[in-house]
Short mmCIF file of C-alpha atoms in Angstrom, two decimals:
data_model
loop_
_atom_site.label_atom_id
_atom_site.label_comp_id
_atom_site.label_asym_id
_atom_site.label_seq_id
_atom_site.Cartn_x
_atom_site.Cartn_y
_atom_site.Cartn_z
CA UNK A 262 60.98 215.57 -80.93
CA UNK A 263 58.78 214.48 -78.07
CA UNK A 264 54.98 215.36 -79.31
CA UNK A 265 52.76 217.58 -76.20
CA UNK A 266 50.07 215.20 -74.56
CA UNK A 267 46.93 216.30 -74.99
CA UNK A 268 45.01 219.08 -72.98
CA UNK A 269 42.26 216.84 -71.00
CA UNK A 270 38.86 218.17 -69.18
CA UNK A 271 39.67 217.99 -65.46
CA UNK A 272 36.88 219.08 -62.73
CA UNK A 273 39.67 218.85 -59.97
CA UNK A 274 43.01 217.80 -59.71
CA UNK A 275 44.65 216.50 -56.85
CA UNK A 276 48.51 217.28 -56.52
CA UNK A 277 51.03 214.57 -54.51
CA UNK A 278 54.00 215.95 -54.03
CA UNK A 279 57.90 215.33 -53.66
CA UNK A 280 59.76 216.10 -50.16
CA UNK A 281 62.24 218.38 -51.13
CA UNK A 282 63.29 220.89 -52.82
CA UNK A 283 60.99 223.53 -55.43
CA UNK A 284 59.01 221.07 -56.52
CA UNK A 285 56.91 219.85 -59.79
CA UNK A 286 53.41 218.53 -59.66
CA UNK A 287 51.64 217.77 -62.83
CA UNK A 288 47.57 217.07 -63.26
CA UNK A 289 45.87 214.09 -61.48
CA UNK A 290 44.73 213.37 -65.18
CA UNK A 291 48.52 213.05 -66.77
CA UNK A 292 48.68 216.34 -68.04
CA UNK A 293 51.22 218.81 -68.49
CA UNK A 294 53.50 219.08 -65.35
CA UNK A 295 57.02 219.47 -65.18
CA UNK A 296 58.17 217.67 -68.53
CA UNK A 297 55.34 219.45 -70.57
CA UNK A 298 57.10 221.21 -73.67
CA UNK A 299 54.50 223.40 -74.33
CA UNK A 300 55.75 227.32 -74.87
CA UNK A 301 53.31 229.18 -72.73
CA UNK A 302 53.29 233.12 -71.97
CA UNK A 303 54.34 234.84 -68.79
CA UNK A 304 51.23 236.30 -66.54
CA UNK A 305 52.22 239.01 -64.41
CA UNK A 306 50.12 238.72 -61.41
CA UNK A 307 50.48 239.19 -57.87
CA UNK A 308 50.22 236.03 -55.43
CA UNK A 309 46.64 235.58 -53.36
CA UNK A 310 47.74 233.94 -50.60
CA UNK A 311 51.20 232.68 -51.37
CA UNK A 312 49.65 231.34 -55.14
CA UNK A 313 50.10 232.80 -58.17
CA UNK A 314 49.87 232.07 -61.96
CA UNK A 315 53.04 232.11 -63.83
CA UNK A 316 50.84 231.96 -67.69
CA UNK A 317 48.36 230.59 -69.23
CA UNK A 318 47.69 229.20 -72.42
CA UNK A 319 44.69 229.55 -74.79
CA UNK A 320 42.63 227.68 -77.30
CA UNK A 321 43.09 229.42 -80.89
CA UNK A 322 38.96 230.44 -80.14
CA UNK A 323 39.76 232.45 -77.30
CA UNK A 324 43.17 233.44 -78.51
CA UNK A 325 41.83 235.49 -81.29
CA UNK A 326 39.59 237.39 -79.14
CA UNK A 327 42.15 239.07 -77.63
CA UNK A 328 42.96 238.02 -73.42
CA UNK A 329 42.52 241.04 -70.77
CA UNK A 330 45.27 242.54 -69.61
CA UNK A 331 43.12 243.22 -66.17
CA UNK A 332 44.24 242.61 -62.87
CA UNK A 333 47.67 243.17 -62.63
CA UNK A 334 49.57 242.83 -65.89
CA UNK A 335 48.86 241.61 -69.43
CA UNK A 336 47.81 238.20 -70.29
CA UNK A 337 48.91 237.37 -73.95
CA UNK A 338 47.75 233.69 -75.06
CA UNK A 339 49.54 231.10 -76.78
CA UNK A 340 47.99 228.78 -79.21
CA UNK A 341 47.56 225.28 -78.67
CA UNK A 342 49.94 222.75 -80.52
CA UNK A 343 48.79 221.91 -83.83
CA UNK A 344 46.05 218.67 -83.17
CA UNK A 345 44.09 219.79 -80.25
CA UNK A 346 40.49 221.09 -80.55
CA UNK A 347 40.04 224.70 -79.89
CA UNK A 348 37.41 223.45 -77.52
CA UNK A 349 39.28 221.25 -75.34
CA UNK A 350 39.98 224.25 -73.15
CA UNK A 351 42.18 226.50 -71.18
CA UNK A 352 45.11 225.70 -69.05
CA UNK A 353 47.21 227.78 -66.01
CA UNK A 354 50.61 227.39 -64.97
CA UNK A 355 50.65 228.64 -61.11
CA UNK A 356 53.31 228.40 -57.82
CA UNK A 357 52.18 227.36 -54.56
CA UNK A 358 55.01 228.84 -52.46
CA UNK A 359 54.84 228.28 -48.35
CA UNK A 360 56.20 231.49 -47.09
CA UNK A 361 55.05 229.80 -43.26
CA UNK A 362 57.03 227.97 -40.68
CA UNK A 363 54.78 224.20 -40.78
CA UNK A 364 53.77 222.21 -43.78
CA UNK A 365 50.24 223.20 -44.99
CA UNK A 366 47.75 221.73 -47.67
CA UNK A 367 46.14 224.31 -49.89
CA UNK A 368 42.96 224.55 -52.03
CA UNK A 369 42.88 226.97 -54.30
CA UNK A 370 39.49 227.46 -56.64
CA UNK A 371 41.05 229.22 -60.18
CA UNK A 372 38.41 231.36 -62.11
CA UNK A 373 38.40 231.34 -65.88
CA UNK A 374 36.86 234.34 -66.97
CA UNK A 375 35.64 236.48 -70.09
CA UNK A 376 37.51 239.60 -70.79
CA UNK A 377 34.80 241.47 -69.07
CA UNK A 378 35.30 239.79 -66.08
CA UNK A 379 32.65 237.32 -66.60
CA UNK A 380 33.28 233.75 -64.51
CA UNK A 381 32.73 230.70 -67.20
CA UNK A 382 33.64 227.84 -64.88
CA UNK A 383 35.98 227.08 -62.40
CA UNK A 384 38.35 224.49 -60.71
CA UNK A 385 39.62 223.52 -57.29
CA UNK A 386 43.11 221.82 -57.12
CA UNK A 387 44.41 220.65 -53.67
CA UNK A 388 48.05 220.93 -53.18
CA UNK A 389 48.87 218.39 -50.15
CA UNK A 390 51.97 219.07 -47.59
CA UNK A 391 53.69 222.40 -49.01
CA UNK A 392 56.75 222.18 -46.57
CA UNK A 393 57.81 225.66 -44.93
CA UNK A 394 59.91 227.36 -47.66
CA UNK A 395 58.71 225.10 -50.05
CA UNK A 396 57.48 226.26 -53.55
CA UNK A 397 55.52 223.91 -55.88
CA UNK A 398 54.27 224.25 -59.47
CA UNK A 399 51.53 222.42 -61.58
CA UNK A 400 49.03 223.30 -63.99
CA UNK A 401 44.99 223.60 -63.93
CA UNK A 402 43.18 223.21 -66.65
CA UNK A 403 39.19 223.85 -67.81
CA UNK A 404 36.72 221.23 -69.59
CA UNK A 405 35.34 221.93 -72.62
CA UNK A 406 33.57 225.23 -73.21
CA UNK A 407 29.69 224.78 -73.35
CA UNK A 408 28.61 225.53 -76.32
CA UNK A 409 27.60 229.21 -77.09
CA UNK A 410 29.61 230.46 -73.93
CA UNK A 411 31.53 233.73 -74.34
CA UNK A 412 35.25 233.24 -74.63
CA UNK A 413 37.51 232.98 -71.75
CA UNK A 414 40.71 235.13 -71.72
CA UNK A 415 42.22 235.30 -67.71
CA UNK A 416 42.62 232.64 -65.61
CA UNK A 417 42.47 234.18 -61.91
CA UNK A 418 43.04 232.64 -58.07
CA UNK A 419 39.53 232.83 -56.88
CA UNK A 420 40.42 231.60 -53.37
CA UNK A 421 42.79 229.89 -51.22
CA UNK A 422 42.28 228.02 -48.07
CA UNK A 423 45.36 226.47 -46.38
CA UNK A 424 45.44 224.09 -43.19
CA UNK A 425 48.46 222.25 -41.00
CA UNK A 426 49.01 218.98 -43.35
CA UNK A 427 48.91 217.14 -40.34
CA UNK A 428 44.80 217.66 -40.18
CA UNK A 429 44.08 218.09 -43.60
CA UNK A 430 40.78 216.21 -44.42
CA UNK A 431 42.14 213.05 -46.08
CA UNK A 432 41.90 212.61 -49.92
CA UNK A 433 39.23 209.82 -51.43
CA UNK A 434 40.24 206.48 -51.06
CA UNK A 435 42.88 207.21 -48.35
CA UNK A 436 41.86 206.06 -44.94
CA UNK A 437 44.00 207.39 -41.90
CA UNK A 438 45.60 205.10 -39.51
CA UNK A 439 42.85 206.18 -36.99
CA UNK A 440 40.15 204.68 -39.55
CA UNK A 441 37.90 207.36 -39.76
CA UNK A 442 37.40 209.95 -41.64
CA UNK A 443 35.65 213.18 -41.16
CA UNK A 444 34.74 215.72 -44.02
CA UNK A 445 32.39 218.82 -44.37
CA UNK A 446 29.83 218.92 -47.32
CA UNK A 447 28.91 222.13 -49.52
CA UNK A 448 26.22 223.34 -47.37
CA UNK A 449 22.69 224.78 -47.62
CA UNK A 450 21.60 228.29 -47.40
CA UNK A 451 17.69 229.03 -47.08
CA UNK A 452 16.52 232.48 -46.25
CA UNK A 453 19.63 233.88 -44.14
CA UNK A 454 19.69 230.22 -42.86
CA UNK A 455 22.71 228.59 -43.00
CA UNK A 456 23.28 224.63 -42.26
CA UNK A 457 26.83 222.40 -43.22
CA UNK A 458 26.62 219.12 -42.82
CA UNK A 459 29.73 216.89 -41.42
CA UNK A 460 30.68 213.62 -42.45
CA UNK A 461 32.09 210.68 -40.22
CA UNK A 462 33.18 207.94 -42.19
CA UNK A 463 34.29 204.53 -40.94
CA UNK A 464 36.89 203.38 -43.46
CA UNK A 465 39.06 201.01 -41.41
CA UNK A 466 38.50 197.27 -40.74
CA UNK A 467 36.74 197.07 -37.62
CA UNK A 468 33.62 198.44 -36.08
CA UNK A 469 33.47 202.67 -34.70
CA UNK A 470 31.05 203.64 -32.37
CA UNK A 471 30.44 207.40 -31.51
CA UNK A 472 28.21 208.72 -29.13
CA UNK A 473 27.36 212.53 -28.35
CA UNK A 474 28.27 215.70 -30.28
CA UNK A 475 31.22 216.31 -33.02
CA UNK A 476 33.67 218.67 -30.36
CA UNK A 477 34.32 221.76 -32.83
CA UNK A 478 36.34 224.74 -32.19
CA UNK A 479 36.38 227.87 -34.55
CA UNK A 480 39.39 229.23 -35.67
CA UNK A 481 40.65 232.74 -37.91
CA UNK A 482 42.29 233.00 -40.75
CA UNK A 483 45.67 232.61 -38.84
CA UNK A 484 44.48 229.37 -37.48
CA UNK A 485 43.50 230.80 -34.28
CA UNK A 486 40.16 230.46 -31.61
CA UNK A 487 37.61 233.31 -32.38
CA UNK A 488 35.80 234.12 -29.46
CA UNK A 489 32.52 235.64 -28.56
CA UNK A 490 30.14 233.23 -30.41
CA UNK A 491 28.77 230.64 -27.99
CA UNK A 492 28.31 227.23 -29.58
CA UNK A 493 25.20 224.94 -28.99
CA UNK A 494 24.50 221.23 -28.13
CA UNK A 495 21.25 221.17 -30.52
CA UNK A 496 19.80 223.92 -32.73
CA UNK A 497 20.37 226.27 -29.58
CA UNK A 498 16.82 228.09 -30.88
CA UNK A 499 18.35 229.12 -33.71
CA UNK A 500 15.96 227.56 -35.85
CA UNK A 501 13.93 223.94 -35.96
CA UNK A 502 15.43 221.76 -38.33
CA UNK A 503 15.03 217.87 -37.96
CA UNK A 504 17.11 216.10 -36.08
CA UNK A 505 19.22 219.42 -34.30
CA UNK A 506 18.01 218.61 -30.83
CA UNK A 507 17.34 215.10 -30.83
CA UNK A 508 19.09 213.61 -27.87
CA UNK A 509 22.41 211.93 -28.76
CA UNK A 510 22.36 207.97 -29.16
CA UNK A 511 25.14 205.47 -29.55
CA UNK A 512 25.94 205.17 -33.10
CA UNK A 513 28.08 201.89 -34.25
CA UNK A 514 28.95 201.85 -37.63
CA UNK A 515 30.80 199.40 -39.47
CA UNK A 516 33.45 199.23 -41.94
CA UNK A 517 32.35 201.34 -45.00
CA UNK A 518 29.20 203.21 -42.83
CA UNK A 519 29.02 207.30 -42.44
CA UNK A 520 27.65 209.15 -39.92
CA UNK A 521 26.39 212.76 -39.77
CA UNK A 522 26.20 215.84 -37.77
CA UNK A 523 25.10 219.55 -38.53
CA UNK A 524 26.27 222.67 -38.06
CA UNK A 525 23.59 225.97 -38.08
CA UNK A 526 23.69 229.45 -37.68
CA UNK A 527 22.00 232.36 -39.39
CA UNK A 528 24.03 234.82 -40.79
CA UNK A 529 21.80 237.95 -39.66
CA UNK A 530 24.00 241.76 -39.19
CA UNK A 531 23.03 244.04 -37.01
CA UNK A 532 24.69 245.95 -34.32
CA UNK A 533 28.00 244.94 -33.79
CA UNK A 534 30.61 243.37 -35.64
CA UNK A 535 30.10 240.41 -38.44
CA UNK A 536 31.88 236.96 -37.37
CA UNK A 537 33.26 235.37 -40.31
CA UNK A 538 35.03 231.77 -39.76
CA UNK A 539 36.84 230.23 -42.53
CA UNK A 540 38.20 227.26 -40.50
CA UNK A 541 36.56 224.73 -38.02
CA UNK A 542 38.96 221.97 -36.48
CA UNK A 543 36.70 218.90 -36.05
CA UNK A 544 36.98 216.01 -33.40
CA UNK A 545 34.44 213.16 -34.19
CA UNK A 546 34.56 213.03 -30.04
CA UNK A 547 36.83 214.75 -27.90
CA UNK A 548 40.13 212.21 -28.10
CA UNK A 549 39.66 211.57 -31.26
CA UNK A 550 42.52 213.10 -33.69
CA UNK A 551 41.77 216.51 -35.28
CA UNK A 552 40.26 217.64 -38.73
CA UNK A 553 40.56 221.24 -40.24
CA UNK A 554 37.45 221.98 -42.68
CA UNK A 555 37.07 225.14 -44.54
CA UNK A 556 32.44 225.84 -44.49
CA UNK A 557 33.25 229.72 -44.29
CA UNK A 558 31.06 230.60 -41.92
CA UNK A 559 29.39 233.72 -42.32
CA UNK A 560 27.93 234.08 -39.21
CA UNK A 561 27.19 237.82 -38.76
CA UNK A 562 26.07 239.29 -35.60
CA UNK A 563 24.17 236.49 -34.20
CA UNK A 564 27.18 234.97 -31.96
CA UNK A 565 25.70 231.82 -31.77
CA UNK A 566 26.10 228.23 -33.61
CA UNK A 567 24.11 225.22 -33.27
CA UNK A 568 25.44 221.69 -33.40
CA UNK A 569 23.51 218.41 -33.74
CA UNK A 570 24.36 214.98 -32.62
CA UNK A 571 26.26 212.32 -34.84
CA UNK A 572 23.40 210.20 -36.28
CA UNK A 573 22.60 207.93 -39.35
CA UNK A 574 21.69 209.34 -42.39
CA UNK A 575 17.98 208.70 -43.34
CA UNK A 576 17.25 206.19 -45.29
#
């Protein structure tokens, strides 16, 4: 009989997927995917977004303190196969299913949590070009447990973001045929001040030059223009942060080079009603082909967004 490949630490995975059917995707890390043999226990929880966990499985550690049976159903662990260390961590079985009518890429950030609720660590998978219809499984799994941390018991869909495959950021090392890539970063949040920073990366074999402002439109959860916030050329007074109202200069960057821009706003409520934006479709200029990134912006009542020229990064 076939021995169970180990359970490795993974801090993402990163599914590619088949073109038919209801589909398997195993970890970017050669984990457990569709041939895994390892008996795991039905969760019963409902879908967040069209993703749900099917079960989850244990180490022995947190096994015997007993899993939640919190948020929709009871979670019941399963040891891990005789030969892996009750440290090496938990692992999820979920479904991606695409109940839409175009193919999307998710990312979906799974919680593992303490029976009280308590968030231990988590993990963002990206499932790439769900066709409409199409359902596809794979399993997420946690690094080791630090040492001394309380015992996780649930593993929970923390959040989903979805986007039209067809302007999905590209993954690392994949260049598109229009040789440049654009990407968001994690942001930074100071005092109700908010800044994302976006990434233009020159990954094709010849020289990109860019002049003038990233064109960005904001979109709903549905994928759809929000209106009613006005969006600047510069910091629009929102605040003074370097380089937000320099004027724009040619920028030619060569094969391997990144450039960046900014986005600001300050996520002050008052009267009126708070603008959240989970989506921004990105041109690096405005013929250049489309990219859908996910900062969340939390823009509140302020109805206004400042945007800064591409330019170098300092040195």
């Amino acid at each position: 009989m076939r021995r169970p490949l180990p359970l490795l630490p993974a801090l993402a995975a990163v599914l590619l997927l088949a073109a038919c059917g209801s589909e398997q995707a195993g970890t970017r890390n050669g984990g457990v995917g569709a041939s895994d043999s390892t008996p795991r226990t039905q969760v019963i929880q409902p879908a967040v977004d069209g993703v749900r966990i099917t079960s989850v499985t244990l180490p022995s550690a947190s096994a015997s303190a007993g899993p939640s049976a919190s948020d929709g159903g009871p979670v019941k662990a399963e040891r891990l196969p005789t030969g892996l260390a009750a440290g090496s961590g938990v692992s999820a079985a979920y479904e991606v299913t695409n109940s839409g009518t175009e193919e999307l890429t998710y990312t979906v950030r799974f919680d593992f949590t303490t029976s009280a609720g308590e968030t231990m660590g988590n993990e963002r998978v990206t499932v790439r070009s769900v066709g409409a219809g199409r359902t596809v499984r794979g399993t997420v799994r946690q690094g080791p447990l630090v040492l001394g941390a309380s015992q996780v018991t649930t593993v929970k869909v923390g959040e989903v973001t979805k986007v039209p495959a067809d302007e999905a950021p590209t993954e690392p090392g994949v260049c598109p045929a229009s040789g440049i890539r654009v990407s968001a970063d994690e942001g930074d949040a100071a005092m109700g001040l908010r800044v994302v920073g976006l990434i233009l990366e020159n990954c094709g074999d010849r020289d990109y030059t860019v002049d003038g402002y990233p064109q960005v439109t904001l979109l709903d959860e549905d994928h759809e223009p929000i209106d009613g916030v006005k969006i600047f050329q510069g910091s629009g007074g929102i605040s003074t942060v370097t380089g937000f109202d320099d004027p724009p200069r040619p920028v030619t960057l060569k094969p391997g080079e990144r450039a960046n821009a900014g986005l600001m706003w300050r996520n002050t409520t008052g009267f009126g009603t708070a603008v959240d934006v989970p989506y921004v479709r990105v041109r690096a200029e405005s013929d250049a082909e489309p990219v859908m990134v996910t900062p969340h912006l939390d823009l509140g009542t302020t109805g206004k967004l400042g945007v800064s020229p591409w330019r170098r990064p300092p040195e």
